[in-house]
Short mmCIF file of C-alpha atoms and ligand atoms in Angstrom, two decimals:
data_model
loop_
_atom_site.label_atom_id
_atom_site.label_comp_id
_atom_site.label_asym_id
_atom_site.label_seq_id
_atom_site.Cartn_x
_atom_site.Cartn_y
_atom_site.Cartn_z
CA MET A 1454 0.00 0.00 0.00
CA GLN A 1455 2.57 2.46 1.18
CA ASN A 1456 4.73 1.60 -1.77
CA ASN A 1457 1.91 1.91 -4.26
CA ASP A 1458 0.88 5.28 -2.93
CA SER A 1459 4.33 6.68 -3.13
CA LEU A 1460 4.74 5.25 -6.59
CA SER A 1461 1.58 6.96 -7.88
CA ASP A 1462 2.67 10.13 -6.10
CA LYS A 1463 5.94 9.91 -7.93
CA ILE A 1464 4.17 9.45 -11.23
CA ILE A 1465 1.96 12.44 -10.62
CA SER A 1466 4.88 14.69 -9.76
CA TYR A 1467 6.82 13.26 -12.69
CA ARG A 1468 3.90 14.17 -14.97
CA ARG A 1469 3.99 17.70 -13.60
CA VAL A 1470 7.67 17.94 -14.45
CA ILE A 1471 7.02 16.70 -17.96
CA LEU A 1472 4.22 19.20 -18.38
CA VAL A 1473 6.30 22.07 -17.03
CA ILE A 1474 9.12 21.21 -19.42
CA SER A 1475 7.07 20.34 -22.46
CA LEU A 1476 4.60 23.22 -22.45
CA PRO A 1477 7.17 25.96 -23.14
CA LEU A 1478 8.83 23.64 -25.66
CA LEU A 1479 5.55 23.20 -27.49
CA LEU A 1480 4.90 26.92 -27.47
CA VAL A 1481 8.38 27.68 -28.76
CA SER A 1482 8.10 25.15 -31.55
CA PHE A 1483 4.65 26.45 -32.49
CA VAL A 1484 5.98 30.02 -32.68
CA LEU A 1485 8.92 28.79 -34.78
CA PHE A 1486 6.44 26.98 -37.01
CA LEU A 1487 4.34 30.13 -37.44
CA VAL A 1488 7.38 32.20 -38.28
CA SER A 1489 8.84 29.70 -40.72
CA SER A 1490 5.72 28.71 -42.64
CA PRO A 1491 3.91 30.62 -45.34
CA ASN A 1492 0.46 31.89 -44.41
CA ASP A 1493 -1.56 29.35 -46.36
CA VAL A 1494 0.13 26.45 -44.59
CA VAL A 1495 -0.69 27.94 -41.21
CA LEU A 1496 -4.28 28.46 -42.26
CA SER A 1497 -4.80 24.91 -43.44
CA THR A 1498 -3.01 23.56 -40.38
CA SER A 1499 -5.14 25.53 -37.97
CA ARG A 1500 -8.27 24.37 -39.80
CA LYS A 1501 -7.13 20.76 -39.44
CA LEU A 1502 -6.49 21.28 -35.74
CA TYR A 1503 -9.98 22.63 -35.42
CA VAL A 1504 -11.49 19.64 -37.22
CA VAL A 1505 -9.57 17.21 -34.99
CA GLN A 1506 -10.67 18.94 -31.83
CA THR A 1507 -14.40 18.93 -32.56
CA GLU A 1508 -16.79 16.19 -33.54
CA SER A 1509 -16.33 14.76 -36.99
CA SER A 1510 -19.76 16.01 -38.06
CA SER A 1511 -18.68 19.63 -37.64
CA SER A 1512 -17.33 19.53 -41.20
CA ASP A 1513 -20.81 18.76 -42.48
CA LYS A 1514 -22.73 21.53 -44.11
CA TYR A 1515 -26.48 21.97 -44.14
CA ALA A 1516 -28.67 23.85 -46.62
CA VAL A 1517 -32.36 24.69 -46.31
CA ILE A 1518 -34.24 25.16 -49.59
CA PHE A 1519 -37.83 26.35 -49.89
CA ASP A 1520 -39.63 25.45 -53.10
CA ALA A 1521 -42.58 27.82 -53.26
CA GLY A 1522 -44.64 26.28 -56.05
CA SER A 1523 -48.08 27.07 -57.37
CA SER A 1524 -49.91 24.25 -55.58
CA GLY A 1525 -48.02 24.38 -52.29
CA SER A 1526 -44.88 25.25 -50.37
CA ARG A 1527 -42.20 22.68 -49.61
CA VAL A 1528 -39.01 22.71 -47.62
CA HIS A 1529 -35.96 20.51 -48.18
CA VAL A 1530 -33.06 20.21 -45.74
CA PHE A 1531 -29.92 18.57 -47.13
CA CYS A 1532 -26.71 17.76 -45.29
CA PHE A 1533 -23.37 17.24 -47.07
CA ASP A 1534 -20.03 15.97 -45.79
CA GLN A 1535 -16.75 17.59 -46.83
CA ASN A 1536 -16.66 15.47 -50.00
CA LEU A 1537 -20.08 16.83 -50.93
CA GLU A 1538 -21.72 13.44 -50.34
CA LEU A 1539 -25.24 13.55 -48.94
CA VAL A 1540 -25.39 12.65 -45.24
CA HIS A 1541 -28.55 11.03 -43.88
CA ILE A 1542 -30.83 13.12 -41.70
CA GLY A 1543 -32.43 10.50 -39.47
CA ASN A 1544 -33.36 7.63 -41.75
CA GLU A 1545 -33.75 9.77 -44.86
CA LEU A 1546 -31.41 11.46 -47.31
CA GLU A 1547 -33.18 14.76 -46.70
CA LEU A 1548 -35.81 16.34 -44.52
CA PHE A 1549 -38.85 17.06 -46.68
CA GLU A 1550 -42.06 18.76 -45.54
CA GLN A 1551 -44.84 20.39 -47.53
CA LEU A 1552 -48.07 22.24 -47.01
CA LYS A 1553 -50.90 23.67 -49.08
CA PRO A 1554 -51.79 26.19 -50.42
CA GLY A 1555 -48.85 27.98 -52.04
CA LEU A 1556 -47.75 31.59 -51.55
CA SER A 1557 -49.81 32.79 -54.50
CA ALA A 1558 -53.03 31.85 -52.68
CA TYR A 1559 -52.33 34.78 -50.31
CA ALA A 1560 -51.95 37.37 -53.09
CA ALA A 1561 -53.99 39.92 -51.13
CA ASN A 1562 -51.91 39.62 -47.96
CA PRO A 1563 -48.12 39.35 -48.40
CA LYS A 1564 -47.49 39.09 -44.65
CA GLU A 1565 -49.88 36.19 -44.33
CA ALA A 1566 -48.20 34.56 -47.34
CA ALA A 1567 -44.80 34.79 -45.65
CA ASN A 1568 -46.17 33.54 -42.32
CA SER A 1569 -47.51 30.46 -44.07
CA LEU A 1570 -43.88 29.30 -44.33
CA LEU A 1571 -43.29 29.42 -40.56
CA PRO A 1572 -44.32 25.83 -39.73
CA LEU A 1573 -41.94 24.57 -42.42
CA LEU A 1574 -39.13 26.84 -41.21
CA GLU A 1575 -39.50 25.55 -37.66
CA LYS A 1576 -39.32 21.93 -38.78
CA ALA A 1577 -36.25 22.69 -40.90
CA GLU A 1578 -34.42 24.50 -38.09
CA LYS A 1579 -35.02 21.61 -35.71
CA VAL A 1580 -32.91 19.17 -37.74
CA VAL A 1581 -29.94 21.56 -38.04
CA PRO A 1582 -27.64 21.37 -34.98
CA GLN A 1583 -27.91 24.59 -32.98
CA ASP A 1584 -24.28 25.68 -33.37
CA MET A 1585 -24.44 25.25 -37.15
CA ARG A 1586 -27.61 27.23 -37.80
CA LYS A 1587 -26.00 30.61 -38.33
CA ASN A 1588 -23.80 29.10 -41.05
CA THR A 1589 -26.63 27.23 -42.73
CA PRO A 1590 -27.99 29.07 -45.78
CA VAL A 1591 -31.76 29.26 -46.25
CA LYS A 1592 -32.90 29.92 -49.82
CA VAL A 1593 -36.40 30.45 -51.17
CA GLY A 1594 -37.16 29.77 -54.82
CA ALA A 1595 -40.61 30.71 -56.02
CA THR A 1596 -41.72 29.11 -59.27
CA ALA A 1597 -44.62 29.31 -61.73
CA GLY A 1598 -47.41 30.38 -59.36
CA LEU A 1599 -45.71 33.50 -58.11
CA ARG A 1600 -44.26 34.30 -61.54
CA GLN A 1601 -47.80 34.56 -62.90
CA LEU A 1602 -49.17 36.95 -60.26
CA GLY A 1603 -47.65 39.88 -62.09
CA GLY A 1604 -47.64 43.50 -61.06
CA ASP A 1605 -45.83 44.13 -57.81
CA THR A 1606 -47.74 41.38 -55.97
CA SER A 1607 -44.94 38.85 -56.25
CA GLU A 1608 -42.36 41.49 -55.23
CA ARG A 1609 -44.36 42.32 -52.11
CA ILE A 1610 -44.69 38.67 -51.16
CA LEU A 1611 -40.95 38.11 -51.65
CA GLN A 1612 -40.20 41.16 -49.49
CA ALA A 1613 -42.44 39.81 -46.74
CA VAL A 1614 -40.60 36.47 -46.91
CA LYS A 1615 -37.23 38.24 -46.63
CA ASP A 1616 -38.49 40.18 -43.60
CA LEU A 1617 -39.83 37.02 -42.01
CA LEU A 1618 -36.54 35.15 -42.41
CA LYS A 1619 -34.54 38.04 -40.96
CA ALA A 1620 -36.86 38.36 -37.98
CA LYS A 1621 -37.70 34.76 -37.20
CA SER A 1622 -34.93 32.53 -38.54
CA SER A 1623 -31.73 31.47 -36.80
CA LEU A 1624 -30.30 30.43 -40.18
CA GLU A 1625 -28.02 32.40 -42.50
CA THR A 1626 -30.21 34.66 -44.62
CA ASN A 1627 -29.48 36.85 -47.60
CA ASP A 1628 -31.98 38.96 -49.55
CA ASP A 1629 -30.47 37.64 -52.81
CA TRP A 1630 -31.46 34.11 -51.81
CA VAL A 1631 -35.20 34.86 -51.88
CA THR A 1632 -36.13 35.02 -55.55
CA VAL A 1633 -38.56 34.06 -58.25
CA LEU A 1634 -36.60 31.36 -60.06
CA ASP A 1635 -36.67 31.83 -63.80
CA GLY A 1636 -36.70 28.84 -66.12
CA THR A 1637 -33.00 29.15 -66.84
CA GLN A 1638 -32.05 28.87 -63.18
CA GLU A 1639 -34.45 25.99 -62.70
CA GLY A 1640 -32.94 24.19 -65.69
CA ALA A 1641 -29.37 24.77 -64.49
CA TYR A 1642 -30.11 23.53 -60.95
CA GLN A 1643 -31.93 20.48 -62.29
CA TRP A 1644 -28.90 19.64 -64.42
CA VAL A 1645 -26.76 19.85 -61.28
CA THR A 1646 -29.20 17.61 -59.36
CA ILE A 1647 -29.34 14.85 -61.94
CA ASN A 1648 -25.62 14.80 -62.67
CA TYR A 1649 -24.87 14.88 -58.95
CA LEU A 1650 -27.13 11.89 -58.28
CA LEU A 1651 -25.58 10.02 -61.22
CA LYS A 1652 -22.15 10.79 -59.69
CA ASN A 1653 -21.04 12.67 -62.80
CA LEU A 1654 -19.97 15.89 -61.09
CA GLY A 1655 -16.21 16.29 -61.01
CA LYS A 1656 -15.85 14.38 -64.28
CA ASN A 1657 -15.08 15.80 -67.71
CA TYR A 1658 -18.11 17.56 -69.24
CA SER A 1659 -18.28 14.83 -71.89
CA SER A 1660 -19.30 12.33 -69.18
CA THR A 1661 -22.29 14.39 -68.00
CA VAL A 1662 -25.86 13.99 -69.25
CA GLY A 1663 -28.10 16.63 -70.77
CA VAL A 1664 -31.50 17.42 -69.26
CA VAL A 1665 -34.80 18.36 -70.89
CA ASP A 1666 -37.58 19.46 -68.56
CA LEU A 1667 -41.11 20.00 -69.85
CA GLY A 1668 -43.06 22.05 -67.34
CA GLY A 1669 -46.47 23.68 -67.70
CA GLY A 1670 -45.31 27.13 -68.76
CA SER A 1671 -41.83 26.53 -70.19
CA VAL A 1672 -39.47 23.86 -71.44
CA GLN A 1673 -35.78 23.83 -70.56
CA MET A 1674 -32.76 22.32 -72.28
CA ALA A 1675 -29.51 22.14 -70.30
CA TYR A 1676 -26.23 20.43 -71.13
CA ALA A 1677 -22.53 21.00 -70.60
CA ILE A 1678 -20.41 22.14 -73.52
CA SER A 1679 -16.68 22.54 -74.12
CA GLU A 1680 -14.87 25.76 -73.31
CA THR A 1681 -14.30 26.21 -77.06
CA ASP A 1682 -18.02 25.98 -77.83
CA ALA A 1683 -18.85 28.23 -74.88
CA ALA A 1684 -16.65 30.90 -76.44
CA LYS A 1685 -18.85 30.73 -79.56
CA ALA A 1686 -22.05 31.53 -77.66
CA PRO A 1687 -23.88 34.41 -79.31
CA LYS A 1688 -24.10 37.59 -77.32
CA THR A 1689 -27.62 38.12 -76.07
CA THR A 1690 -29.30 41.46 -76.08
CA LYS A 1691 -29.75 43.28 -72.79
CA GLY A 1692 -32.27 41.71 -70.45
CA GLU A 1693 -32.10 38.26 -72.05
CA ASP A 1694 -30.47 35.40 -70.19
CA LEU A 1695 -26.98 34.42 -71.24
CA TYR A 1696 -26.80 31.12 -73.07
CA VAL A 1697 -23.91 29.78 -71.01
CA LYS A 1698 -23.60 29.63 -67.24
CA GLU A 1699 -20.21 28.92 -65.70
CA MET A 1700 -20.33 26.64 -62.70
CA PHE A 1701 -17.58 25.30 -60.46
CA LEU A 1702 -18.64 21.97 -58.98
CA LYS A 1703 -16.58 19.31 -57.23
CA GLY A 1704 -13.36 20.90 -58.38
CA THR A 1705 -14.40 21.06 -62.04
CA LYS A 1706 -15.41 24.03 -64.12
CA TYR A 1707 -18.47 23.50 -66.31
CA TYR A 1708 -19.82 25.60 -69.14
CA LEU A 1709 -23.51 24.91 -69.01
CA TYR A 1710 -25.64 25.71 -72.03
CA VAL A 1711 -29.13 26.33 -70.73
CA HIS A 1712 -32.15 27.79 -72.40
CA SER A 1713 -35.70 28.13 -71.20
CA TYR A 1714 -38.41 28.43 -73.85
CA LEU A 1715 -41.12 30.50 -72.23
CA ASN A 1716 -44.64 29.62 -73.42
CA TYR A 1717 -43.52 26.25 -74.78
CA GLY A 1718 -44.36 24.27 -71.68
CA LEU A 1719 -47.10 21.69 -72.19
CA LEU A 1720 -50.00 23.79 -70.86
CA ALA A 1721 -48.80 26.99 -72.53
CA ALA A 1722 -48.29 25.15 -75.83
CA ARG A 1723 -51.93 24.02 -75.80
CA ALA A 1724 -52.95 27.70 -75.81
CA GLU A 1725 -50.42 28.44 -78.55
CA ILE A 1726 -51.77 25.60 -80.72
CA LEU A 1727 -55.44 26.44 -80.07
CA GLY A 1728 -54.71 30.07 -80.94
CA ILE A 1729 -53.58 29.01 -84.42
CA ALA A 1730 -56.84 27.31 -85.44
CA LYS A 1731 -59.04 29.60 -87.55
CA ASP A 1732 -62.15 28.61 -85.65
CA ALA A 1733 -62.80 26.66 -82.47
CA HIS A 1734 -62.28 23.33 -84.25
CA SER A 1735 -58.85 21.81 -83.68
CA PRO A 1736 -57.69 18.55 -85.28
CA CYS A 1737 -55.80 17.90 -82.04
CA ILE A 1738 -58.94 17.59 -79.89
CA LEU A 1739 -60.59 14.22 -79.27
CA ALA A 1740 -63.98 13.78 -80.97
CA GLY A 1741 -66.90 14.45 -78.68
CA TYR A 1742 -65.33 17.26 -76.69
CA ASN A 1743 -66.74 20.73 -76.54
CA GLY A 1744 -65.48 23.17 -73.93
CA VAL A 1745 -63.17 25.98 -72.92
CA TYR A 1746 -59.44 25.93 -72.27
CA THR A 1747 -58.12 28.67 -70.01
CA TYR A 1748 -54.48 29.62 -69.86
CA GLY A 1749 -52.85 32.83 -68.70
CA GLY A 1750 -56.24 34.40 -68.09
CA ILE A 1751 -57.39 33.82 -71.69
CA ASP A 1752 -60.27 31.52 -72.65
CA TYR A 1753 -60.07 29.42 -75.81
CA GLN A 1754 -63.22 27.82 -77.25
CA VAL A 1755 -62.35 24.21 -77.95
CA SER A 1756 -64.02 21.48 -79.97
CA ALA A 1757 -63.10 18.67 -82.33
CA PRO A 1758 -63.83 18.76 -86.07
CA SER A 1759 -66.72 16.47 -87.08
CA SER A 1760 -64.15 14.01 -88.46
CA GLY A 1761 -62.46 13.84 -85.04
CA SER A 1762 -58.79 14.28 -84.24
CA SER A 1763 -56.05 13.38 -86.71
CA MET A 1764 -52.39 12.98 -85.94
CA ASN A 1765 -51.15 14.29 -89.29
CA LYS A 1766 -53.40 17.35 -89.28
CA CYS A 1767 -52.59 18.01 -85.65
CA ARG A 1768 -48.86 17.77 -86.36
CA LYS A 1769 -49.17 20.52 -88.99
CA GLU A 1770 -50.76 22.84 -86.42
CA VAL A 1771 -48.11 21.97 -83.85
CA LEU A 1772 -45.30 22.69 -86.33
CA LYS A 1773 -46.84 26.10 -86.99
CA ALA A 1774 -46.98 26.78 -83.24
CA LEU A 1775 -43.32 25.78 -82.85
CA LYS A 1776 -42.36 28.04 -85.78
CA VAL A 1777 -39.65 25.53 -86.68
CA ASN A 1778 -39.14 26.80 -90.25
CA ASN A 1779 -40.56 30.25 -89.86
CA THR A 1780 -38.04 32.20 -87.81
CA THR A 1781 -34.71 33.47 -88.98
CA CYS A 1782 -31.72 31.87 -87.35
CA THR A 1783 -28.92 34.38 -86.93
CA HIS A 1784 -26.61 31.79 -85.31
CA SER A 1785 -24.69 28.85 -86.75
CA LYS A 1786 -27.53 26.51 -85.80
CA CYS A 1787 -30.88 27.04 -84.11
CA THR A 1788 -33.43 24.87 -82.36
CA PHE A 1789 -36.66 26.79 -82.89
CA GLY A 1790 -37.81 30.37 -82.43
CA GLY A 1791 -34.37 31.64 -83.47
CA VAL A 1792 -32.65 30.18 -80.40
CA TRP A 1793 -28.99 29.08 -80.60
CA ASN A 1794 -28.78 25.30 -80.16
CA GLY A 1795 -25.59 25.29 -78.11
CA GLY A 1796 -23.57 23.38 -80.67
CA GLY A 1797 -24.47 19.88 -79.44
CA GLY A 1798 -21.53 17.70 -78.42
CA ASP A 1799 -20.79 14.97 -75.89
CA GLY A 1800 -22.66 16.64 -73.00
CA GLN A 1801 -25.90 16.22 -74.95
CA LYS A 1802 -25.35 12.65 -76.16
CA ARG A 1803 -27.17 11.08 -73.24
CA LEU A 1804 -30.42 12.91 -72.49
CA TYR A 1805 -32.54 12.73 -69.34
CA VAL A 1806 -36.05 13.92 -70.05
CA ALA A 1807 -38.34 14.91 -67.19
CA SER A 1808 -41.68 16.17 -65.87
CA PHE A 1809 -44.59 16.04 -68.37
CA PHE A 1810 -42.59 13.77 -70.69
CA PHE A 1811 -42.38 11.19 -67.93
CA ASP A 1812 -45.96 11.74 -66.72
CA ARG A 1813 -47.73 11.36 -70.09
CA ALA A 1814 -45.56 8.39 -71.07
CA ALA A 1815 -46.51 6.65 -67.82
CA GLU A 1816 -50.20 7.59 -68.08
CA VAL A 1817 -50.63 6.19 -71.58
CA GLY A 1818 -48.60 3.18 -70.53
CA PHE A 1819 -45.52 2.94 -72.75
CA ILE A 1820 -43.36 3.19 -69.64
CA ASN A 1821 -43.96 1.84 -66.14
CA GLY A 1822 -44.61 4.90 -63.99
CA SER A 1823 -43.88 2.97 -60.77
CA LYS A 1824 -40.22 2.89 -61.71
CA PRO A 1825 -38.11 6.04 -61.24
CA VAL A 1826 -36.46 5.93 -64.68
CA ALA A 1827 -37.35 4.33 -68.03
CA LYS A 1828 -35.66 3.99 -71.41
CA ALA A 1829 -37.65 5.31 -74.37
CA ARG A 1830 -37.31 6.86 -77.84
CA PRO A 1831 -38.99 9.97 -79.27
CA GLN A 1832 -40.91 7.71 -81.68
CA ASP A 1833 -42.67 6.11 -78.70
CA PHE A 1834 -44.52 9.42 -78.31
CA GLN A 1835 -45.49 9.29 -81.99
CA VAL A 1836 -46.82 5.74 -81.73
CA ALA A 1837 -48.77 6.70 -78.61
CA ALA A 1838 -50.09 9.79 -80.40
CA GLN A 1839 -51.29 7.73 -83.36
CA ARG A 1840 -53.35 5.59 -81.01
CA ALA A 1841 -54.69 8.52 -78.97
CA CYS A 1842 -55.62 10.63 -82.01
CA ARG A 1843 -57.80 7.78 -83.38
CA THR A 1844 -59.82 7.63 -80.16
CA THR A 1845 -63.02 9.44 -79.26
CA LEU A 1846 -63.34 11.12 -75.90
CA GLU A 1847 -65.90 8.52 -74.84
CA ASP A 1848 -63.63 5.57 -75.66
CA ALA A 1849 -60.60 7.33 -74.19
CA LYS A 1850 -62.16 7.22 -70.72
CA SER A 1851 -61.90 3.44 -70.62
CA LYS A 1852 -58.79 3.15 -72.79
CA TYR A 1853 -56.72 5.53 -70.64
CA PRO A 1854 -57.85 5.04 -67.04
CA ASP A 1855 -54.63 6.63 -65.70
CA VAL A 1856 -55.10 9.93 -67.53
CA ASP A 1857 -56.77 12.69 -65.50
CA PRO A 1858 -60.23 13.24 -67.12
CA ALA A 1859 -59.43 16.97 -67.41
CA ASN A 1860 -56.47 16.12 -69.67
CA LEU A 1861 -58.24 13.52 -71.83
CA PRO A 1862 -59.55 15.92 -74.55
CA TYR A 1863 -55.93 17.10 -75.07
CA LEU A 1864 -54.24 13.69 -75.09
CA CYS A 1865 -53.69 13.63 -78.86
CA MET A 1866 -52.41 17.21 -78.77
CA ASP A 1867 -50.05 16.64 -75.83
CA LEU A 1868 -48.45 13.54 -77.35
CA VAL A 1869 -48.08 15.09 -80.81
CA TYR A 1870 -46.55 18.17 -79.19
CA GLN A 1871 -44.09 16.10 -77.17
CA TYR A 1872 -42.96 14.14 -80.24
CA THR A 1873 -42.68 17.28 -82.38
CA LEU A 1874 -40.81 19.19 -79.69
CA LEU A 1875 -38.17 16.45 -79.40
CA VAL A 1876 -37.77 15.68 -83.10
CA ASP A 1877 -38.44 18.98 -84.89
CA GLY A 1878 -37.75 21.39 -82.03
CA PHE A 1879 -34.62 19.82 -80.55
CA ASP A 1880 -33.62 17.90 -83.67
CA LEU A 1881 -33.40 14.46 -82.01
CA LYS A 1882 -33.52 11.34 -84.18
CA PRO A 1883 -36.87 9.55 -83.69
CA ARG A 1884 -34.97 6.37 -82.76
CA LYS A 1885 -32.52 8.00 -80.35
CA HIS A 1886 -32.39 6.38 -76.90
CA ILE A 1887 -33.45 8.77 -74.17
CA THR A 1888 -34.06 8.27 -70.46
CA LEU A 1889 -37.35 9.40 -68.99
CA VAL A 1890 -36.72 10.34 -65.38
CA LYS A 1891 -38.72 11.16 -62.29
CA GLN A 1892 -36.31 10.17 -59.53
CA VAL A 1893 -32.73 8.93 -59.37
CA GLU A 1894 -31.49 6.21 -57.04
CA TYR A 1895 -28.76 7.38 -54.69
CA GLN A 1896 -27.45 5.41 -51.70
CA ASN A 1897 -30.45 3.06 -51.90
CA SER A 1898 -32.90 5.97 -51.70
CA LEU A 1899 -34.90 7.62 -54.47
CA VAL A 1900 -34.29 11.35 -54.86
CA GLU A 1901 -36.53 13.68 -56.89
CA ALA A 1902 -34.88 14.81 -60.15
CA ALA A 1903 -35.81 18.42 -59.43
CA TRP A 1904 -34.03 21.75 -58.85
CA PRO A 1905 -33.92 22.07 -55.01
CA LEU A 1906 -30.97 19.67 -54.49
CA GLY A 1907 -28.98 21.46 -57.21
CA SER A 1908 -29.67 24.76 -55.51
CA ALA A 1909 -28.43 23.31 -52.19
CA ILE A 1910 -25.29 21.98 -53.87
CA GLU A 1911 -24.54 25.41 -55.29
CA ALA A 1912 -25.13 27.01 -51.89
CA VAL A 1913 -22.66 24.74 -50.06
CA SER A 1914 -20.13 24.38 -52.91
CA ALA A 1915 -18.84 27.87 -52.30
CA ALA A 1916 -18.28 27.05 -48.64
CA ILE A 1917 -16.64 23.62 -48.97
C1 NAG B 2392 -12.89 15.96 -72.11
O1 NAG B 2392 -13.63 15.41 -73.16
C2 NAG B 2392 -13.33 15.95 -74.44
C3 NAG B 2392 -14.32 15.40 -75.44
O2 NAG B 2392 -14.50 14.03 -75.26
C4 NAG B 2392 -11.88 15.62 -74.77
O3 NAG B 2392 -11.55 16.18 -76.02
C5 NAG B 2392 -10.98 16.20 -73.69
O4 NAG B 2392 -9.65 15.84 -73.93
C6 NAG B 2392 -11.40 15.73 -72.32
N1 NAG B 2392 -10.65 16.47 -71.31
C7 NAG B 2392 -10.05 15.86 -70.31
C8 NAG B 2392 -9.37 16.75 -69.33
O5 NAG B 2392 -10.07 14.65 -70.16
C1 NAG B 2393 -37.89 22.73 -92.50
O1 NAG B 2393 -37.08 23.03 -93.63
C2 NAG B 2393 -36.15 22.01 -93.95
C3 NAG B 2393 -35.26 22.49 -95.08
O2 NAG B 2393 -35.96 23.31 -95.96
C4 NAG B 2393 -36.90 20.74 -94.30
O3 NAG B 2393 -36.01 19.69 -94.59
C5 NAG B 2393 -37.75 20.32 -93.09
O4 NAG B 2393 -38.53 19.21 -93.40
C6 NAG B 2393 -38.67 21.46 -92.68
N1 NAG B 2393 -39.29 21.10 -91.42
C7 NAG B 2393 -40.55 21.30 -91.20
C8 NAG B 2393 -41.06 20.86 -89.90
O5 NAG B 2393 -41.30 21.81 -92.03
C1 NAG B 2394 -44.60 32.78 -90.69
O1 NAG B 2394 -44.91 33.68 -89.61
C2 NAG B 2394 -45.55 34.87 -90.03
C3 NAG B 2394 -45.69 35.79 -88.85
O2 NAG B 2394 -45.83 35.07 -87.67
C4 NAG B 2394 -46.90 34.50 -90.67
O3 NAG B 2394 -47.55 35.67 -91.13
C5 NAG B 2394 -46.65 33.56 -91.84
O4 NAG B 2394 -47.89 33.14 -92.39
C6 NAG B 2394 -45.85 32.34 -91.42
N1 NAG B 2394 -45.52 31.54 -92.58
C7 NAG B 2394 -45.67 30.22 -92.62
C8 NAG B 2394 -45.24 29.54 -93.87
O5 NAG B 2394 -46.14 29.58 -91.70
C1 NAG B 2395 -44.14 -1.70 -62.76
O1 NAG B 2395 -43.06 -1.71 -61.85
C2 NAG B 2395 -43.42 -2.13 -60.56
C3 NAG B 2395 -42.24 -1.88 -59.63
O2 NAG B 2395 -41.05 -2.37 -60.17
C4 NAG B 2395 -43.85 -3.59 -60.62
O3 NAG B 2395 -44.22 -4.04 -59.34
C5 NAG B 2395 -45.04 -3.71 -61.57
O4 NAG B 2395 -45.39 -5.06 -61.74
C6 NAG B 2395 -44.70 -3.10 -62.93
N1 NAG B 2395 -45.94 -3.05 -63.73
C7 NAG B 2395 -45.99 -3.48 -64.97
C8 NAG B 2395 -47.30 -3.33 -65.65
O5 NAG B 2395 -45.04 -3.99 -65.53
#
């Protein structure tokens, strides 16, 4: 006992001696190190020290993205590690919450619109560790619904959202992060999302896939091009979006060609096509229908000719609406409407085609809509159109049980438009293999092939 005690006493005092000697030594060597090393080495060393001293998760980075759509508001919280890999939040790859209605339902009361986001904000903040909140960006992207409100209504709602975030949020806010997303930004972010999920980011542009997104109001084409082709991009006139966005992702610089064709989304195109017909009869409308189509506040009288719908006649109307051969192209090569086509190339070889392309294909049954992706060819839309255009509205109800009854009268038109857009608009070969996509599998989870993840990746890329 006595011996043991004195031994441990000795050890303790010995430790003190070591500490007394080593502490100044450590300090001296650290000062020497500071003096002798260039600044950047010191910086990276001190960051490493910091990482070692705290929990490993402190290098993770969160991002909170609000998607304020026309039918509802949604919030996504993503967490990335230092390699920009998604980190699970609980059992999921992201926190996702939504509520109805969307911001545009509160057009008369901007403050109430902003407040409608509070329950989502609270849920989002809860999953971000307290000490990381002030470094976690919160972004709000408003899409179609708010875009259409017009006047200063959407501006006033956005301002109310900015005020709300500043007053009520513990997250990192920035007025520039609360915006109405235009189609170009949506297309660019969606390209980032899909290529991220396919693990293409960081690779040469020629290994990335191109993305076509057919929304209600607009259609987007996005694909990466070479630096040489990017230099050939035509200058756009003031106010128009640039054709090429430069992005730095996972250590690689990308030149992203992206164009949004406003008024060529599926629902807008219906109005465009109906507007061309000399009277209310359109060869694109299923026999037996008589009604009104409303888009952008304008009513179109709609009915089928007595002979019913016809794919060939409908295609002529659709070609007129697309103005494929009736606009001057001032660039080396155009898609339609006088728009530069980006030059094509390896970044466009493999195409992922989303939104209404996927939905209609699944509804008429040439792909299995229960699966997140499906292989198809543009000609599949033509074959489906042939069948739909030969059908009367009455027969269509039983033939197409998965199509929303409100869309049935326009089934021939939608499918003809989709085929024509791909083949005549974007100049794809009818037999080209394309991938219809709704979600992409990532770490055994399915992730939506939509813009919010891409927006989050951009937000944290600058910081990592
Ligand atoms: C990227 O791909 C292009 C086209 O395939 C090729 O010409 C180029 O050499 C590649 N660049 C690198 C860095 O591999
Ligand atoms: C457009 O014009 C080209 C060349 O004149 C022709 O080959 C093509 O078939 C036309 N396309 C349409 C849709 O009319
Ligand atoms: C081309 O467009 C103009 C103006 O939009 C129209 O007047 C003309 O009829 C069109 N021509 C053809 C061949 O469609
Ligand atoms: C569609 O895919 C789902 C999920 O893989 C499968 O269970 C179902 O049988 C498929 N349906 C058809 C009609 O092939």
